């Protein structure tokens, strides 16, 4: 009783102090150990936490995050957006398509949805309002289109999934490219409907010379996704090496070519990236300990036995998976959800004969959905801080996109070929 009370008090203190991750992941890990494995030495907790994150693959996360911060502070993000606008800006509601394409382009070099919201929000929100998009729709579009950054490679979410399950990162990246495009097209359909309803027009059609000039200005920026994706799929780089190269390339382009960053700004950006990475790796370390106890308690085996007894097939199982992720996404940080649920559900999915890449896409789309799901979606608060808008307004604008997300989730869940087509072609 004393231990239970102590754990409860600790959870309350950590929650008030802002350390929700300890409550969501750390407290369950401590509770499982105290209740079922009390004979194990306490030293096993720090041992599992440090051993779990002591993997070269995870080095890709801090480097991709630093590259995202550099591009957001510099000009790469703006110039990538300019290219998209030159190509589609003349269409009705073209700035809406530019927002989606810009998010996909920035996602292809950052892998972070919050970074995409922060980098593109200030650039595109005034333009969306200027051409006549409703305020709520503009806010919802910025937040929701940033979800593609969690799917289009390099995706930090897919790196974490590959780390947990041992699935090929290259195959996950290939699948994420297709799924990210599908989500982007779905958002574009909603944008087209809204543009016609609001009477939004497009920019004057850019002449070939103007398009050529925009591409030349963005040449170095366009080199970033070529470097990352080309390096990975040609076999020249591993994902971790590609992440390192993205930082070197971003520093060179922003400081030497564009001269948009100085040493003082570089130090500030590095400090912000260090803080972000400290939080993420602490989360991963605690999640590793929880996953260890989940496996030790044979929870996956128990789930498999229960589903076999109930004769539950893949269709019903995947429905249960989606419902669990959606409900958890309303209240818990999406990365914490992945660390909590994937170690228990992945073995069950493999037992039922599901493709690991397909299951990874289902998880990734659910994680993306959780980033914008009220009341605690992380991107909602990032947008609120970036654009100085009440969270309630952003939530009001997100609802139509949640419907679109659910439709895409159902398609990805029950049409496996949408996830596996590109990996099968490339790998």
XYZ file of C-alpha atoms in Angstrom:
427
model
C 0.000 0.000 0.000
C 2.831 2.351 0.841
C 4.453 1.704 -2.560
C 1.161 2.238 -4.402
C 0.559 5.492 -2.515
C 4.102 6.641 -3.257
C 3.640 5.900 -6.958
C 0.355 7.845 -6.960
C 1.923 10.863 -5.272
C 4.877 10.737 -7.659
C 2.524 10.608 -10.668
C 0.609 13.663 -9.433
C 3.786 15.644 -8.766
C 5.247 14.781 -12.182
C 2.010 15.688 -13.938
C 1.859 19.091 -12.222
C 5.544 19.666 -12.999
C 4.954 19.026 -16.683
C 6.606 15.593 -16.944
C 3.593 13.771 -18.395
C 5.835 11.168 -20.042
C 6.866 9.843 -16.630
C 3.229 9.384 -15.693
C 2.258 7.744 -18.995
C 5.254 5.438 -19.392
C 7.378 5.522 -16.256
C 4.669 4.936 -13.682
C 3.246 1.843 -15.465
C 6.784 0.426 -15.770
C 7.407 0.954 -12.060
C 4.007 -0.466 -11.168
C 4.489 -3.628 -13.271
C 7.911 -4.238 -11.760
C 6.677 -3.668 -8.211
C 3.583 -5.829 -8.681
C 4.897 -8.735 -10.729
C 8.689 -8.691 -10.737
C 9.623 -7.394 -7.310
C 12.396 -10.001 -7.068
C 14.293 -8.393 -9.926
C 16.987 -5.923 -8.798
C 16.117 -2.242 -9.163
C 19.268 -1.789 -11.230
C 17.547 -3.504 -14.131
C 15.518 -0.341 -14.864
C 18.444 1.955 -15.718
C 20.184 -0.951 -17.468
C 17.222 -1.552 -19.783
C 16.708 2.163 -20.378
C 20.317 2.815 -21.430
C 20.705 -0.429 -23.397
C 17.465 0.206 -25.295
C 18.554 3.547 -26.741
C 22.180 2.533 -27.301
C 21.578 1.901 -31.002
C 23.144 3.576 -34.013
C 19.785 3.733 -35.818
C 18.409 6.190 -33.256
C 21.156 8.691 -34.051
C 19.107 9.581 -37.118
C 16.524 11.295 -34.893
C 18.683 14.096 -33.396
C 20.303 14.864 -36.747
C 17.019 15.044 -38.656
C 15.542 17.253 -35.922
C 18.550 19.590 -36.060
C 18.293 19.761 -39.855
C 14.596 20.640 -39.536
C 15.380 23.446 -37.094
C 18.076 24.817 -39.403
C 15.797 24.821 -42.439
C 12.936 26.377 -40.495
C 15.155 29.246 -39.310
C 16.778 29.674 -42.722
C 15.448 29.901 -46.261
C 15.249 26.283 -47.443
C 11.627 25.898 -46.283
C 10.579 29.153 -47.972
C 12.259 28.313 -51.268
C 10.745 24.828 -51.379
C 7.339 26.434 -50.865
C 8.029 28.935 -53.650
C 8.608 26.070 -56.091
C 5.268 24.466 -55.247
C 3.484 27.799 -55.555
C 5.006 28.459 -58.965
C 3.627 25.139 -60.208
C 0.123 25.085 -58.689
C -0.514 28.616 -57.437
C -2.550 29.566 -60.525
C -5.228 26.952 -59.775
C -8.394 27.935 -57.924
C -7.349 27.868 -54.282
C -3.746 27.425 -55.388
C -2.275 28.726 -52.130
C -4.129 25.880 -50.376
C -2.420 23.336 -52.622
C 0.838 25.192 -52.025
C 0.348 24.689 -48.284
C -0.099 20.943 -48.753
C 2.783 20.644 -51.204
C 5.011 22.816 -49.046
C 4.292 20.626 -46.013
C 5.086 17.509 -48.026
C 8.285 19.090 -49.331
C 9.408 20.238 -45.902
C 8.449 16.852 -44.480
C 10.714 15.196 -47.042
C 13.707 16.870 -45.432
C 12.673 17.112 -41.772
C 10.498 14.177 -40.662
C 8.805 16.292 -37.989
C 5.187 17.496 -38.044
C 5.603 20.129 -35.272
C 8.629 21.555 -37.081
C 6.579 21.712 -40.289
C 3.761 23.601 -38.555
C 6.198 26.054 -36.999
C 8.219 26.592 -40.184
C 5.348 26.988 -42.654
C 2.583 28.441 -40.474
C 3.916 31.998 -40.391
C 4.685 31.903 -44.113
C 1.403 30.519 -45.439
C -1.316 31.515 -42.965
C -1.361 35.222 -44.019
C -1.484 34.173 -47.680
C -4.369 31.761 -47.098
C -6.343 34.529 -45.413
C -5.413 37.128 -48.057
C -6.867 35.114 -50.943
C -10.141 34.479 -49.092
C -9.937 31.146 -47.252
C -11.937 31.175 -44.035
C -9.851 31.596 -40.909
C -10.815 28.257 -39.404
C -10.162 26.371 -42.623
C -6.747 28.025 -43.039
C -5.764 27.002 -39.515
C -7.027 23.460 -39.999
C -5.235 23.118 -43.339
C -1.862 24.202 -41.938
C -2.089 21.820 -38.986
C -3.471 18.857 -40.928
C -1.204 19.071 -43.979
C 1.785 18.916 -41.614
C 0.761 15.336 -40.820
C 2.305 14.281 -44.123
C 5.712 15.019 -42.565
C 5.192 12.006 -40.281
C 4.704 9.739 -43.290
C 6.901 11.050 -46.095
C 10.529 10.015 -45.503
C 12.583 10.735 -43.559
C 9.984 10.162 -40.848
C 10.972 10.087 -37.195
C 7.788 8.124 -36.440
C 8.810 5.406 -38.898
C 12.347 5.336 -37.502
C 10.937 4.691 -34.013
C 8.591 1.984 -35.355
C 11.490 0.318 -37.167
C 13.563 0.477 -33.983
C 10.804 -1.159 -31.916
C 9.952 -3.903 -34.412
C 13.148 -4.459 -36.384
C 11.368 -3.640 -39.672
C 13.501 -2.333 -42.555
C 13.684 1.473 -42.405
C 14.169 1.661 -46.181
C 10.956 -0.343 -46.750
C 9.047 1.815 -44.257
C 10.310 4.991 -45.929
C 9.229 3.705 -49.348
C 5.767 2.843 -48.030
C 5.491 6.155 -46.186
C 6.117 8.039 -49.420
C 3.031 6.516 -51.041
C 0.826 6.853 -47.969
C 1.934 10.456 -47.428
C 0.989 11.335 -51.004
C -2.431 9.715 -50.508
C -3.049 11.810 -47.385
C -1.883 14.943 -49.201
C -4.251 14.268 -52.118
C -7.123 13.709 -49.690
C -6.443 17.108 -48.093
C -6.277 18.620 -51.589
C -9.783 17.346 -52.377
C -11.132 19.069 -49.269
C -9.226 22.223 -50.238
C -10.769 22.168 -53.722
C -14.261 21.937 -52.247
C -13.570 24.792 -49.819
C -12.049 26.980 -52.556
C -15.174 26.640 -54.707
C -17.464 27.266 -51.730
C -15.561 30.392 -50.640
C -14.946 31.720 -54.138
C -11.184 31.690 -53.694
C -9.202 32.448 -56.839
C -5.645 31.581 -57.778
C -2.475 33.532 -58.501
C -1.749 34.747 -62.032
C -0.287 31.871 -64.026
C 3.500 31.950 -63.777
C 5.383 32.209 -67.055
C 7.962 29.571 -67.946
C 10.733 32.066 -67.286
C 9.363 32.756 -63.799
C 9.078 29.037 -63.063
C 12.631 28.535 -64.260
C 13.851 31.380 -62.077
C 12.067 29.921 -59.033
C 13.676 26.536 -59.619
C 17.110 28.138 -59.947
C 16.621 30.056 -56.676
C 15.556 26.831 -54.984
C 18.212 24.636 -56.565
C 20.185 24.121 -53.377
C 16.987 23.603 -51.361
C 15.774 20.944 -53.816
C 19.104 19.206 -53.413
C 18.221 18.253 -49.822
C 15.511 15.623 -50.562
C 17.604 14.341 -53.474
C 20.551 13.901 -51.124
C 18.537 12.156 -48.405
C 16.258 9.889 -50.432
C 18.695 9.327 -53.287
C 21.444 8.443 -50.845
C 19.286 5.953 -48.957
C 17.748 4.157 -51.952
C 20.994 4.071 -53.933
C 22.672 2.359 -51.029
C 25.158 5.198 -50.611
C 23.911 6.107 -47.118
C 22.184 4.358 -44.265
C 19.285 6.372 -42.769
C 21.587 7.474 -39.945
C 24.310 8.591 -42.342
C 21.701 10.407 -44.442
C 20.593 12.271 -41.297
C 24.172 13.392 -40.621
C 24.573 14.523 -44.224
C 21.304 16.493 -44.005
C 22.742 18.558 -41.133
C 26.038 19.176 -42.933
C 24.174 20.132 -46.101
C 21.713 22.404 -44.266
C 24.512 24.253 -42.450
C 26.464 24.697 -45.683
C 23.480 25.939 -47.698
C 22.014 28.231 -45.038
C 25.316 29.731 -43.860
C 27.455 29.765 -47.015
C 25.061 29.830 -49.978
C 21.988 31.680 -48.669
C 23.773 33.454 -45.774
C 20.552 33.286 -43.771
C 22.178 32.001 -40.571
C 25.122 33.242 -38.528
C 27.053 31.530 -35.753
C 24.865 33.081 -33.052
C 21.667 31.798 -34.689
C 23.285 28.411 -35.294
C 24.079 28.107 -31.592
C 20.501 29.041 -30.682
C 19.071 26.496 -33.129
C 21.403 23.813 -31.787
C 20.274 24.585 -28.229
C 16.606 24.173 -29.214
C 17.384 20.896 -30.963
C 19.278 19.590 -27.928
C 16.272 20.265 -25.675
C 13.917 18.512 -28.124
C 16.209 15.517 -28.394
C 16.665 15.247 -24.637
C 12.892 14.952 -24.238
C 12.570 12.407 -27.064
C 15.399 10.164 -25.884
C 14.180 10.242 -22.301
C 10.810 9.165 -23.666
C 12.410 6.365 -25.700
C 14.464 5.192 -22.716
C 11.426 4.989 -20.433
C 9.450 3.301 -23.211
C 12.193 0.690 -23.536
C 11.801 -0.228 -19.873
C 8.029 -0.482 -20.244
C 8.390 -2.641 -23.371
C 10.757 -4.945 -21.489
C 8.221 -5.575 -18.752
C 5.388 -5.974 -21.288
C 7.389 -8.748 -22.963
C 8.470 -10.267 -19.649
C 4.843 -10.397 -18.508
C 3.985 -12.259 -21.747
C 1.245 -9.773 -22.591
C 1.588 -10.358 -26.380
C 1.273 -14.125 -25.864
C -1.798 -13.592 -23.691
C -3.393 -11.397 -26.358
C -2.649 -13.973 -29.048
C -4.221 -16.730 -26.966
C -7.310 -14.636 -26.271
C -7.806 -13.681 -29.920
C -7.321 -17.274 -31.037
C -9.887 -18.417 -28.500
C -12.350 -15.765 -29.672
C -11.511 -16.565 -33.315
C -10.754 -12.932 -34.065
C -9.315 -12.429 -37.546
C -7.190 -9.634 -39.044
C -10.190 -7.461 -39.999
C -11.568 -7.226 -36.463
C -8.087 -7.035 -34.938
C -7.154 -4.036 -37.075
C -10.433 -2.352 -36.137
C -9.526 -2.839 -32.469
C -6.023 -1.448 -33.131
C -7.398 1.686 -34.771
C -9.942 2.324 -32.032
C -7.267 1.884 -29.360
C -4.904 4.313 -31.086
C -7.624 6.892 -31.744
C -8.850 6.910 -28.145
C -5.314 7.024 -26.756
C -4.432 9.810 -29.213
C -7.041 12.065 -27.654
C -5.203 12.159 -24.336
C -1.617 10.890 -24.683
C 1.426 12.071 -26.600
C 1.517 10.091 -29.898
C 5.120 8.942 -29.396
C 4.194 7.581 -25.976
C 1.277 5.732 -27.564
C 3.590 4.012 -30.016
C 5.959 2.961 -27.242
C 3.054 1.640 -25.179
C 0.993 -0.179 -27.801
C 3.323 -1.401 -30.540
C 5.369 -3.836 -28.369
C 2.118 -5.545 -27.311
C 0.265 -5.412 -30.650
C 3.046 -6.055 -33.171
C 3.563 -9.748 -32.226
C -0.194 -10.277 -32.500
C -0.223 -8.665 -35.959
C 2.599 -10.972 -37.091
C 0.758 -13.988 -35.654
C -2.268 -13.058 -37.766
C -0.102 -12.896 -40.885
C -0.063 -9.120 -41.410
C 2.782 -7.511 -43.315
C 5.087 -5.592 -40.925
C 5.358 -2.652 -43.337
C 1.572 -2.518 -43.771
C 1.083 -2.599 -39.998
C 3.702 0.153 -39.695
C 1.694 2.371 -42.030
C -1.446 1.798 -39.962
C 0.470 2.806 -36.847
C 2.002 5.846 -38.578
C -1.350 7.151 -39.864
C -2.797 6.725 -36.376
C 0.168 8.611 -34.887
C -0.348 11.396 -37.433
C -4.029 11.508 -36.537
C -3.148 11.714 -32.853
C -1.048 14.827 -33.511
C -4.192 16.770 -34.479
C -6.866 15.014 -32.419
C -8.521 17.204 -29.763
C -8.196 17.922 -26.959
C -4.431 17.334 -26.585
C -3.014 16.947 -30.111
C 0.536 18.330 -30.023
C 0.318 20.145 -33.375
C -2.759 22.036 -32.181
C -0.695 23.700 -29.483
C 2.309 24.265 -31.755
C 0.028 26.092 -34.211
C -1.567 28.065 -31.391
C 1.848 29.234 -30.194
C 3.186 29.927 -33.705
C 0.153 31.802 -35.032
C -1.026 33.347 -31.755
C -4.483 31.812 -32.082
C -6.663 30.200 -29.398
C -6.506 26.412 -29.438
C -10.304 26.300 -29.643
C -10.223 28.071 -33.020
C -7.674 25.633 -34.384
C -9.696 22.672 -33.146
C -12.775 24.068 -34.893
C -10.834 24.190 -38.168
C -9.435 20.675 -37.814
C -12.742 18.762 -37.681
C -13.274 18.413 -41.473
C -9.707 17.147 -41.828
C -10.263 14.566 -39.090
C -12.994 13.053 -41.268
C -10.565 12.969 -44.207
C -7.945 11.347 -41.987
C -10.352 8.644 -40.886
C -11.221 7.834 -44.503
C -7.514 7.561 -45.370
C -6.941 5.422 -42.272
C -9.657 2.973 -43.354
C -8.184 2.780 -46.863
C -4.673 2.127 -45.575
C -5.963 -0.403 -43.048
C -8.027 -2.548 -45.389
C -6.201 -2.090 -48.724
C -2.685 -3.385 -47.926
C -1.465 -2.791 -51.473
C -1.508 0.968 -50.898
C 1.253 0.472 -48.321
C 3.285 -2.283 -49.958
C 3.231 -1.268 -53.642
C 6.216 1.096 -53.626
C 8.412 -1.088 -51.340
C 7.700 -4.069 -53.603
C 8.756 -2.019 -56.647
C 11.867 -0.445 -55.157
C 13.230 -3.140 -52.852
